[in-house]
């Protein structure tokens, strides 16, 4: 997230630049939209949709955060009615929601050994979770939200926590707040396409979504005062935003358009001003010092070398701080490897979970209880 393209990408794809895009020449924008629409139809005709046709049914529920915000969540038990060995909690990134884990929510409950129970939830102001006050949209609060999810949906037994992008930062915030939880219950940690900090090292003050950029504040204010105007611009620029999403989310520009549609749908479901509420906390994130708190767990670090949102070097830095971590490098892959190369990520997560289960056994941790 220290790269200036992060803020450009998330802002544009999230609709911020879409609002600013009203000032773009109409003729140029129309031609670009037409080109993207044609490309989109061509790819759709050439490919079979890669998103799973059927997904395991989960129990939808809600968790109340410590400040009263309702978080939408879901639990998926192991296939075949098996008793779970551990609980895997999947935490999505900025501007997305729990649909990020479409492939993993299908594959993980099907694991033979260990039997895995999966918990997913939407971060505050994302997906189906309740819109939160601007002042509460901080990584510190996201760490507390994750703690609320664990206390409510996984109060006992060993844990494997997996976070993508801002979700990985959420895990680091929780580790900073509750190091004893990681020593006592967290047997595995997965950090996918994320950063531990050094956020000011790449000229953030001059970037589109920097907290110092008046455009960010202006668009956020406009979205609050005239939400219909901003959302209208988003709709008009939908093909442009789709093309930008494909460019920055994926390394392979011939990726199945259904996967781009999925990301585009997730981003579009979030209000523009809800996304700008997180700018300050992302811009000041620095939790390098919290990384040693993860060392008591098995750690997986995975990222694509073509990630234009959070450069691969950030994952290298995390792995360097955790010498026993397993670093999975995905050549040519973008910011969403769990979608773009889901089979590789599934295999890496399976290895992490298996190592975590072995680590948890000597601790004598009780298995998670099946919820009625």
mmCIF file of C-alpha atoms in Angstrom:
data_model
loop_
_atom_site.group_PDB
_atom_site.id
_atom_site.type_symbol
_atom_site.label_atom_id
_atom_site.label_comp_id
_atom_site.label_asym_id
_atom_site.label_seq_id
_atom_site.Cartn_x
_atom_site.Cartn_y
_atom_site.Cartn_z
ATOM 1 C CA UNK A 1 0.000 0.000 0.000
ATOM 2 C CA UNK A 2 3.028 2.265 -0.009
ATOM 3 C CA UNK A 3 2.830 2.589 -3.753
ATOM 4 C CA UNK A 4 1.074 5.590 -5.189
ATOM 5 C CA UNK A 5 -0.878 3.352 -7.557
ATOM 6 C CA UNK A 6 -2.715 1.842 -4.615
ATOM 7 C CA UNK A 7 -4.604 5.004 -3.939
ATOM 8 C CA UNK A 8 -5.190 5.692 -7.621
ATOM 9 C CA UNK A 9 -6.512 2.179 -8.153
ATOM 10 C CA UNK A 10 -8.796 1.904 -5.169
ATOM 11 C CA UNK A 11 -10.093 5.406 -5.618
ATOM 12 C CA UNK A 12 -10.890 5.049 -9.275
ATOM 13 C CA UNK A 13 -12.265 1.534 -9.024
ATOM 14 C CA UNK A 14 -14.195 2.499 -5.931
ATOM 15 C CA UNK A 15 -15.780 5.413 -7.706
ATOM 16 C CA UNK A 16 -13.771 8.338 -6.383
ATOM 17 C CA UNK A 17 -12.076 9.054 -9.659
ATOM 18 C CA UNK A 18 -15.330 8.172 -11.309
ATOM 19 C CA UNK A 19 -16.824 11.239 -9.692
ATOM 20 C CA UNK A 20 -13.873 13.356 -10.696
ATOM 21 C CA UNK A 21 -14.173 11.825 -14.164
ATOM 22 C CA UNK A 22 -17.120 14.071 -14.934
ATOM 23 C CA UNK A 23 -14.539 16.584 -15.993
ATOM 24 C CA UNK A 24 -13.012 14.226 -18.580
ATOM 25 C CA UNK A 25 -13.725 14.989 -22.230
ATOM 26 C CA UNK A 26 -16.995 13.335 -23.158
ATOM 27 C CA UNK A 27 -15.843 12.193 -26.593
ATOM 28 C CA UNK A 28 -12.611 10.609 -25.332
ATOM 29 C CA UNK A 29 -14.372 8.897 -22.461
ATOM 30 C CA UNK A 30 -17.095 7.562 -24.756
ATOM 31 C CA UNK A 31 -14.547 6.051 -27.144
ATOM 32 C CA UNK A 32 -12.682 4.426 -24.278
ATOM 33 C CA UNK A 33 -15.898 3.009 -22.813
ATOM 34 C CA UNK A 34 -16.812 1.580 -26.203
ATOM 35 C CA UNK A 35 -13.421 -0.116 -26.588
ATOM 36 C CA UNK A 36 -13.646 -1.688 -23.137
ATOM 37 C CA UNK A 37 -17.223 -2.834 -23.718
ATOM 38 C CA UNK A 38 -16.177 -4.537 -26.970
ATOM 39 C CA UNK A 39 -13.221 -6.209 -25.271
ATOM 40 C CA UNK A 40 -15.457 -7.297 -22.438
ATOM 41 C CA UNK A 41 -17.919 -8.998 -24.805
ATOM 42 C CA UNK A 42 -15.120 -10.691 -26.721
ATOM 43 C CA UNK A 43 -13.530 -12.178 -23.606
ATOM 44 C CA UNK A 44 -16.893 -13.325 -22.308
ATOM 45 C CA UNK A 45 -17.567 -15.201 -25.541
ATOM 46 C CA UNK A 46 -14.131 -16.866 -25.489
ATOM 47 C CA UNK A 47 -14.130 -18.102 -21.903
ATOM 48 C CA UNK A 48 -16.188 -20.238 -19.593
ATOM 49 C CA UNK A 49 -16.995 -18.560 -16.321
ATOM 50 C CA UNK A 50 -14.456 -19.489 -13.663
ATOM 51 C CA UNK A 51 -16.578 -18.692 -10.611
ATOM 52 C CA UNK A 52 -17.978 -21.783 -8.873
ATOM 53 C CA UNK A 53 -21.518 -22.582 -9.993
ATOM 54 C CA UNK A 54 -22.502 -23.885 -6.570
ATOM 55 C CA UNK A 55 -21.168 -22.881 -3.200
ATOM 56 C CA UNK A 56 -21.530 -24.670 0.131
ATOM 57 C CA UNK A 57 -24.422 -23.329 2.127
ATOM 58 C CA UNK A 58 -23.407 -21.387 5.195
ATOM 59 C CA UNK A 59 -25.238 -20.091 8.225
ATOM 60 C CA UNK A 60 -25.630 -16.349 7.855
ATOM 61 C CA UNK A 61 -25.538 -14.385 11.071
ATOM 62 C CA UNK A 62 -24.420 -11.078 12.492
ATOM 63 C CA UNK A 63 -21.868 -9.992 15.063
ATOM 64 C CA UNK A 64 -22.170 -6.829 17.123
ATOM 65 C CA UNK A 65 -18.898 -4.932 17.352
ATOM 66 C CA UNK A 66 -17.848 -3.313 20.629
ATOM 67 C CA UNK A 67 -19.231 0.036 19.453
ATOM 68 C CA UNK A 68 -22.569 -1.429 18.379
ATOM 69 C CA UNK A 69 -21.955 -1.705 14.622
ATOM 70 C CA UNK A 70 -23.531 -4.813 13.101
ATOM 71 C CA UNK A 71 -21.147 -6.995 11.073
ATOM 72 C CA UNK A 72 -22.614 -9.447 8.559
ATOM 73 C CA UNK A 73 -20.991 -12.875 8.903
ATOM 74 C CA UNK A 74 -21.256 -16.458 7.763
ATOM 75 C CA UNK A 75 -20.188 -19.879 9.088
ATOM 76 C CA UNK A 76 -19.538 -22.955 6.962
ATOM 77 C CA UNK A 77 -19.093 -26.311 8.670
ATOM 78 C CA UNK A 78 -16.822 -29.109 7.351
ATOM 79 C CA UNK A 79 -18.364 -31.286 4.669
ATOM 80 C CA UNK A 80 -19.887 -34.597 5.625
ATOM 81 C CA UNK A 81 -20.981 -33.471 9.076
ATOM 82 C CA UNK A 82 -17.459 -33.907 10.464
ATOM 83 C CA UNK A 83 -16.314 -32.358 13.728
ATOM 84 C CA UNK A 84 -13.979 -29.442 12.916
ATOM 85 C CA UNK A 85 -10.357 -29.598 14.021
ATOM 86 C CA UNK A 86 -9.906 -25.832 13.765
ATOM 87 C CA UNK A 87 -11.576 -22.666 12.553
ATOM 88 C CA UNK A 88 -10.283 -20.667 9.594
ATOM 89 C CA UNK A 89 -11.328 -16.992 9.549
ATOM 90 C CA UNK A 90 -11.084 -15.195 6.187
ATOM 91 C CA UNK A 91 -10.777 -11.384 6.276
ATOM 92 C CA UNK A 92 -11.259 -9.420 3.045
ATOM 93 C CA UNK A 93 -9.599 -6.226 1.875
ATOM 94 C CA UNK A 94 -10.527 -2.605 1.247
ATOM 95 C CA UNK A 95 -13.513 -1.885 -1.034
ATOM 96 C CA UNK A 96 -14.383 -5.610 -1.280
ATOM 97 C CA UNK A 97 -16.423 -8.034 0.819
ATOM 98 C CA UNK A 98 -16.466 -11.697 1.810
ATOM 99 C CA UNK A 99 -17.213 -12.758 -1.774
ATOM 100 C CA UNK A 100 -13.467 -12.272 -2.282
ATOM 101 C CA UNK A 101 -13.153 -15.844 -0.962
ATOM 102 C CA UNK A 102 -15.502 -17.534 -3.471
ATOM 103 C CA UNK A 103 -13.083 -20.338 -4.239
ATOM 104 C CA UNK A 104 -11.755 -20.825 -0.718
ATOM 105 C CA UNK A 105 -15.194 -21.064 0.858
ATOM 106 C CA UNK A 106 -15.777 -24.026 -1.407
ATOM 107 C CA UNK A 107 -12.395 -25.767 -1.117
ATOM 108 C CA UNK A 108 -11.526 -25.393 2.579
ATOM 109 C CA UNK A 109 -14.599 -27.134 4.079
ATOM 110 C CA UNK A 110 -13.862 -30.029 1.685
ATOM 111 C CA UNK A 111 -10.384 -30.680 3.102
ATOM 112 C CA UNK A 112 -9.926 -34.273 4.242
ATOM 113 C CA UNK A 113 -7.596 -33.604 7.149
ATOM 114 C CA UNK A 114 -7.831 -31.524 9.133
ATOM 115 C CA UNK A 115 -11.562 -30.856 9.104
ATOM 116 C CA UNK A 116 -12.013 -27.113 8.739
ATOM 117 C CA UNK A 117 -14.800 -24.805 9.822
ATOM 118 C CA UNK A 118 -14.784 -21.501 7.907
ATOM 119 C CA UNK A 119 -15.910 -18.107 9.202
ATOM 120 C CA UNK A 120 -16.250 -15.120 6.874
ATOM 121 C CA UNK A 121 -17.519 -11.622 7.549
ATOM 122 C CA UNK A 122 -17.836 -8.218 5.891
ATOM 123 C CA UNK A 123 -15.720 -5.472 7.414
ATOM 124 C CA UNK A 124 -17.568 -2.431 8.741
ATOM 125 C CA UNK A 125 -19.009 -0.173 6.016
ATOM 126 C CA UNK A 126 -18.362 -2.950 3.486
ATOM 127 C CA UNK A 127 -20.675 -5.511 1.900
ATOM 128 C CA UNK A 128 -23.712 -6.285 4.013
ATOM 129 C CA UNK A 129 -22.274 -4.925 7.235
ATOM 130 C CA UNK A 130 -23.643 -1.772 8.780
ATOM 131 C CA UNK A 131 -22.310 1.616 7.747
ATOM 132 C CA UNK A 132 -20.066 2.937 10.509
ATOM 133 C CA UNK A 133 -19.217 6.436 11.633
ATOM 134 C CA UNK A 134 -16.232 7.954 9.857
ATOM 135 C CA UNK A 135 -14.210 8.271 13.058
ATOM 136 C CA UNK A 136 -14.512 4.530 13.674
ATOM 137 C CA UNK A 137 -13.096 3.546 10.279
ATOM 138 C CA UNK A 138 -9.602 2.780 11.549
ATOM 139 C CA UNK A 139 -7.386 -0.267 11.486
ATOM 140 C CA UNK A 140 -7.406 -0.217 15.270
ATOM 141 C CA UNK A 141 -11.183 -0.624 15.206
ATOM 142 C CA UNK A 142 -10.979 -3.286 12.497
ATOM 143 C CA UNK A 143 -8.704 -5.267 14.803
ATOM 144 C CA UNK A 144 -11.308 -4.949 17.546
ATOM 145 C CA UNK A 145 -14.017 -6.009 15.105
ATOM 146 C CA UNK A 146 -12.083 -9.176 14.318
ATOM 147 C CA UNK A 147 -11.826 -9.852 18.042
ATOM 148 C CA UNK A 148 -15.619 -9.476 18.304
ATOM 149 C CA UNK A 149 -16.053 -11.974 15.466
ATOM 150 C CA UNK A 150 -13.742 -14.459 17.195
ATOM 151 C CA UNK A 151 -15.415 -14.088 20.598
ATOM 152 C CA UNK A 152 -18.850 -14.574 19.031
ATOM 153 C CA UNK A 153 -18.273 -17.199 16.333
ATOM 154 C CA UNK A 154 -15.056 -18.946 17.376
ATOM 155 C CA UNK A 155 -14.777 -18.649 21.161
ATOM 156 C CA UNK A 156 -12.798 -21.877 21.585
ATOM 157 C CA UNK A 157 -10.298 -24.010 19.716
ATOM 158 C CA UNK A 158 -7.312 -23.327 17.477
ATOM 159 C CA UNK A 159 -7.518 -20.645 14.821
ATOM 160 C CA UNK A 160 -6.033 -19.929 11.419
ATOM 161 C CA UNK A 161 -6.467 -16.270 10.449
ATOM 162 C CA UNK A 162 -6.138 -15.318 6.774
ATOM 163 C CA UNK A 163 -6.226 -11.705 5.599
ATOM 164 C CA UNK A 164 -6.010 -10.125 2.156
ATOM 165 C CA UNK A 165 -4.725 -6.561 1.716
ATOM 166 C CA UNK A 166 -6.497 -4.454 4.385
ATOM 167 C CA UNK A 167 -7.597 -7.763 5.910
ATOM 168 C CA UNK A 168 -3.944 -8.615 6.520
ATOM 169 C CA UNK A 169 -3.488 -5.246 8.177
ATOM 170 C CA UNK A 170 -6.510 -6.065 10.343
ATOM 171 C CA UNK A 171 -4.729 -9.217 11.528
ATOM 172 C CA UNK A 172 -1.641 -7.174 12.379
ATOM 173 C CA UNK A 173 -3.762 -4.702 14.341
ATOM 174 C CA UNK A 174 -5.261 -7.554 16.351
ATOM 175 C CA UNK A 175 -1.798 -9.002 17.003
ATOM 176 C CA UNK A 176 -0.701 -5.591 18.246
ATOM 177 C CA UNK A 177 -3.715 -5.400 20.571
ATOM 178 C CA UNK A 178 -3.816 -8.994 21.796
ATOM 179 C CA UNK A 179 -0.454 -10.766 21.538
ATOM 180 C CA UNK A 180 -1.650 -13.351 24.072
ATOM 181 C CA UNK A 181 -4.364 -14.515 21.651
ATOM 182 C CA UNK A 182 -1.709 -15.366 19.085
ATOM 183 C CA UNK A 183 0.407 -17.195 21.646
ATOM 184 C CA UNK A 184 -2.497 -19.205 23.016
ATOM 185 C CA UNK A 185 -4.928 -19.891 20.153
ATOM 186 C CA UNK A 186 -3.708 -18.708 16.746
ATOM 187 C CA UNK A 187 -1.890 -21.638 15.160
ATOM 188 C CA UNK A 188 -1.642 -20.207 11.651
ATOM 189 C CA UNK A 189 -1.623 -16.825 9.893
ATOM 190 C CA UNK A 190 -2.003 -16.172 6.172
ATOM 191 C CA UNK A 191 -1.007 -12.755 4.805
ATOM 192 C CA UNK A 192 -2.001 -12.313 1.164
ATOM 193 C CA UNK A 193 -1.017 -9.267 -0.895
ATOM 194 C CA UNK A 194 -0.666 -7.026 2.112
ATOM 195 C CA UNK A 195 1.720 -4.575 3.776
ATOM 196 C CA UNK A 196 3.111 -4.020 7.258
ATOM 197 C CA UNK A 197 3.800 -0.345 6.796
ATOM 198 C CA UNK A 198 6.325 2.185 5.542
ATOM 199 C CA UNK A 199 3.349 3.910 4.069
ATOM 200 C CA UNK A 200 5.029 7.292 3.622
ATOM 201 C CA UNK A 201 7.967 6.041 1.598
ATOM 202 C CA UNK A 202 6.504 6.540 -1.861
ATOM 203 C CA UNK A 203 5.205 10.089 -1.967
ATOM 204 C CA UNK A 204 1.691 9.489 -0.665
ATOM 205 C CA UNK A 205 0.984 13.225 -0.129
ATOM 206 C CA UNK A 206 0.829 13.729 -3.888
ATOM 207 C CA UNK A 207 -1.374 10.759 -4.774
ATOM 208 C CA UNK A 208 -5.044 10.669 -5.558
ATOM 209 C CA UNK A 209 -6.290 9.201 -2.302
ATOM 210 C CA UNK A 210 -3.688 10.640 -0.009
ATOM 211 C CA UNK A 211 -5.156 12.169 3.111
ATOM 212 C CA UNK A 212 -3.324 15.347 2.070
ATOM 213 C CA UNK A 213 -5.028 15.550 -1.314
ATOM 214 C CA UNK A 214 -7.978 17.983 -1.331
ATOM 215 C CA UNK A 215 -9.650 15.986 -4.132
ATOM 216 C CA UNK A 216 -10.116 13.087 -1.749
ATOM 217 C CA UNK A 217 -11.824 15.271 0.820
ATOM 218 C CA UNK A 218 -13.872 17.052 -1.817
ATOM 219 C CA UNK A 219 -15.216 13.898 -3.416
ATOM 220 C CA UNK A 220 -15.947 12.367 -0.022
ATOM 221 C CA UNK A 221 -17.914 15.474 0.944
ATOM 222 C CA UNK A 222 -19.704 15.521 -2.408
ATOM 223 C CA UNK A 223 -20.693 11.886 -1.979
ATOM 224 C CA UNK A 224 -22.281 12.765 1.369
ATOM 225 C CA UNK A 225 -24.098 15.860 0.158
ATOM 226 C CA UNK A 226 -25.027 14.681 -3.358
ATOM 227 C CA UNK A 227 -24.824 10.859 -3.309
ATOM 228 C CA UNK A 228 -27.120 10.499 -6.336
ATOM 229 C CA UNK A 229 -24.784 12.661 -8.439
ATOM 230 C CA UNK A 230 -21.695 10.641 -7.562
ATOM 231 C CA UNK A 231 -23.434 7.297 -8.009
ATOM 232 C CA UNK A 232 -24.822 8.514 -11.338
ATOM 233 C CA UNK A 233 -21.322 9.244 -12.582
ATOM 234 C CA UNK A 234 -20.249 5.783 -11.446
ATOM 235 C CA UNK A 235 -22.962 4.231 -13.598
ATOM 236 C CA UNK A 236 -22.102 6.308 -16.650
ATOM 237 C CA UNK A 237 -18.425 5.379 -16.269
ATOM 238 C CA UNK A 238 -19.123 1.720 -15.480
ATOM 239 C CA UNK A 239 -17.169 0.300 -18.416
ATOM 240 C CA UNK A 240 -14.233 2.597 -17.706
ATOM 241 C CA UNK A 241 -14.220 1.501 -14.088
ATOM 242 C CA UNK A 242 -14.483 -2.150 -15.181
ATOM 243 C CA UNK A 243 -11.401 -1.726 -17.370
ATOM 244 C CA UNK A 244 -9.452 -0.048 -14.590
ATOM 245 C CA UNK A 245 -10.496 -2.793 -12.171
ATOM 246 C CA UNK A 246 -9.203 -5.446 -14.554
ATOM 247 C CA UNK A 247 -5.949 -3.607 -15.107
ATOM 248 C CA UNK A 248 -5.085 -3.154 -11.450
ATOM 249 C CA UNK A 249 -6.725 -6.171 -9.827
ATOM 250 C CA UNK A 250 -5.287 -8.801 -12.137
ATOM 251 C CA UNK A 251 -1.918 -9.446 -13.721
ATOM 252 C CA UNK A 252 -3.418 -11.420 -16.612
ATOM 253 C CA UNK A 253 -5.389 -8.983 -18.752
ATOM 254 C CA UNK A 254 -7.123 -11.902 -20.486
ATOM 255 C CA UNK A 255 -8.571 -13.044 -17.173
ATOM 256 C CA UNK A 256 -12.086 -14.468 -17.254
ATOM 257 C CA UNK A 257 -14.369 -11.376 -17.337
ATOM 258 C CA UNK A 258 -16.625 -13.070 -14.783
ATOM 259 C CA UNK A 259 -13.839 -12.604 -12.247
ATOM 260 C CA UNK A 260 -13.578 -8.922 -13.134
ATOM 261 C CA UNK A 261 -17.357 -8.651 -12.856
ATOM 262 C CA UNK A 262 -17.174 -10.125 -9.363
ATOM 263 C CA UNK A 263 -14.660 -7.538 -8.173
ATOM 264 C CA UNK A 264 -16.471 -4.733 -9.964
ATOM 265 C CA UNK A 265 -19.727 -5.772 -8.273
ATOM 266 C CA UNK A 266 -18.127 -5.819 -4.834
ATOM 267 C CA UNK A 267 -16.563 -2.393 -5.285
ATOM 268 C CA UNK A 268 -19.741 -0.874 -6.726
ATOM 269 C CA UNK A 269 -21.778 -2.130 -3.762
ATOM 270 C CA UNK A 270 -19.889 0.191 -1.430
ATOM 271 C CA UNK A 271 -20.746 3.863 -1.103
ATOM 272 C CA UNK A 272 -17.999 6.215 -2.275
ATOM 273 C CA UNK A 273 -17.879 8.201 0.952
ATOM 274 C CA UNK A 274 -17.753 4.959 2.967
ATOM 275 C CA UNK A 275 -14.536 4.082 1.151
ATOM 276 C CA UNK A 276 -12.957 7.502 1.594
ATOM 277 C CA UNK A 277 -13.547 7.134 5.349
ATOM 278 C CA UNK A 278 -10.658 4.629 5.437
ATOM 279 C CA UNK A 279 -8.086 6.802 3.681
ATOM 280 C CA UNK A 280 -6.450 8.164 6.821
ATOM 281 C CA UNK A 281 -5.986 4.821 8.503
ATOM 282 C CA UNK A 282 -4.537 3.164 5.390
ATOM 283 C CA UNK A 283 -2.199 6.077 4.812
ATOM 284 C CA UNK A 284 -0.736 5.887 8.323
ATOM 285 C CA UNK A 285 -0.583 2.095 8.693
ATOM 286 C CA UNK A 286 2.756 1.007 10.194
ATOM 287 C CA UNK A 287 2.856 -2.305 12.054
ATOM 288 C CA UNK A 288 6.304 -3.664 11.315
ATOM 289 C CA UNK A 289 6.801 -3.829 15.086
ATOM 290 C CA UNK A 290 3.740 -6.080 15.443
ATOM 291 C CA UNK A 291 5.088 -8.783 13.133
ATOM 292 C CA UNK A 292 7.188 -10.628 15.747
ATOM 293 C CA UNK A 293 3.919 -11.308 17.577
ATOM 294 C CA UNK A 294 2.992 -13.650 14.737
ATOM 295 C CA UNK A 295 6.101 -15.784 15.159
ATOM 296 C CA UNK A 296 4.387 -18.217 17.529
ATOM 297 C CA UNK A 297 2.157 -19.337 14.632
ATOM 298 C CA UNK A 298 2.748 -20.918 11.274
ATOM 299 C CA UNK A 299 2.882 -18.039 8.790
ATOM 300 C CA UNK A 300 2.157 -17.955 5.061
ATOM 301 C CA UNK A 301 3.016 -14.856 3.018
ATOM 302 C CA UNK A 302 1.741 -14.867 -0.575
ATOM 303 C CA UNK A 303 1.722 -12.210 -3.285
ATOM 304 C CA UNK A 304 1.934 -11.683 -7.025
ATOM 305 C CA UNK A 305 4.916 -10.023 -8.661
ATOM 306 C CA UNK A 306 2.606 -7.983 -10.910
ATOM 307 C CA UNK A 307 0.626 -6.503 -8.003
ATOM 308 C CA UNK A 308 0.148 -2.820 -8.860
ATOM 309 C CA UNK A 309 -1.769 -2.086 -5.687
ATOM 310 C CA UNK A 310 0.624 -3.346 -3.007
ATOM 311 C CA UNK A 311 4.056 -4.044 -4.518
ATOM 312 C CA UNK A 312 5.477 -7.526 -4.061
ATOM 313 C CA UNK A 313 8.385 -6.005 -2.125
ATOM 314 C CA UNK A 314 6.059 -5.459 0.828
ATOM 315 C CA UNK A 315 5.506 -9.202 1.128
ATOM 316 C CA UNK A 316 9.249 -9.741 0.891
ATOM 317 C CA UNK A 317 9.689 -7.323 3.790
ATOM 318 C CA UNK A 318 7.122 -9.195 5.901
ATOM 319 C CA UNK A 319 8.813 -12.528 5.159
ATOM 320 C CA UNK A 320 12.193 -11.046 6.084
ATOM 321 C CA UNK A 321 10.807 -10.003 9.471
ATOM 322 C CA UNK A 322 9.460 -13.551 9.980
ATOM 323 C CA UNK A 323 12.284 -15.888 8.926
ATOM 324 C CA UNK A 324 10.230 -19.036 9.538
ATOM 325 C CA UNK A 325 7.386 -17.852 7.299
ATOM 326 C CA UNK A 326 6.630 -19.587 4.007
ATOM 327 C CA UNK A 327 6.804 -17.094 1.131
ATOM 328 C CA UNK A 328 4.765 -18.004 -1.953
ATOM 329 C CA UNK A 329 5.650 -15.955 -5.025
ATOM 330 C CA UNK A 330 3.178 -15.831 -7.913
ATOM 331 C CA UNK A 331 4.934 -14.573 -11.069
ATOM 332 C CA UNK A 332 2.862 -12.220 -13.175
ATOM 333 C CA UNK A 333 -0.122 -12.303 -10.812
ATOM 334 C CA UNK A 334 -1.899 -9.177 -9.595
ATOM 335 C CA UNK A 335 -3.512 -8.042 -6.366
ATOM 336 C CA UNK A 336 -6.163 -10.781 -6.106
ATOM 337 C CA UNK A 337 -4.300 -14.104 -6.255
ATOM 338 C CA UNK A 338 -7.099 -15.917 -4.398
ATOM 339 C CA UNK A 339 -9.191 -15.319 -7.522
ATOM 340 C CA UNK A 340 -6.633 -15.093 -10.319
ATOM 341 C CA UNK A 341 -4.630 -18.172 -9.227
ATOM 342 C CA UNK A 342 -7.025 -19.733 -6.761
ATOM 343 C CA UNK A 343 -5.640 -23.244 -7.150
ATOM 344 C CA UNK A 344 -2.174 -22.089 -6.087
ATOM 345 C CA UNK A 345 -3.585 -20.187 -3.119
ATOM 346 C CA UNK A 346 -5.820 -23.116 -2.150
ATOM 347 C CA UNK A 347 -2.779 -25.393 -2.118
ATOM 348 C CA UNK A 348 -0.760 -22.901 -0.084
ATOM 349 C CA UNK A 349 -3.596 -22.463 2.423
ATOM 350 C CA UNK A 350 -4.005 -26.230 2.702
ATOM 351 C CA UNK A 351 -0.332 -26.530 3.615
ATOM 352 C CA UNK A 352 -0.670 -23.705 6.145
ATOM 353 C CA UNK A 353 -3.722 -25.311 7.750
ATOM 354 C CA UNK A 354 -2.075 -28.706 7.962
ATOM 355 C CA UNK A 355 1.032 -27.241 9.606
ATOM 356 C CA UNK A 356 -1.149 -25.202 11.948
ATOM 357 C CA UNK A 357 -3.122 -28.309 12.982
ATOM 358 C CA UNK A 358 0.098 -30.101 13.897
ATOM 359 C CA UNK A 359 1.274 -27.079 15.861
ATOM 360 C CA UNK A 360 -2.040 -26.797 17.712
ATOM 361 C CA UNK A 361 -2.082 -30.416 18.889
ATOM 362 C CA UNK A 362 0.866 -30.151 21.299
ATOM 363 C CA UNK A 363 -0.792 -27.071 22.835
ATOM 364 C CA UNK A 364 -3.742 -29.232 23.813
ATOM 365 C CA UNK A 365 -6.215 -26.752 22.387
ATOM 366 C CA UNK A 366 -9.807 -27.889 22.448
ATOM 367 C CA UNK A 367 -11.492 -28.313 19.087
ATOM 368 C CA UNK A 368 -13.979 -25.614 18.094
ATOM 369 C CA UNK A 369 -17.525 -26.350 19.144
ATOM 370 C CA UNK A 370 -20.161 -26.921 16.489
ATOM 371 C CA UNK A 371 -22.781 -24.194 16.808
ATOM 372 C CA UNK A 372 -26.408 -25.212 17.075
#
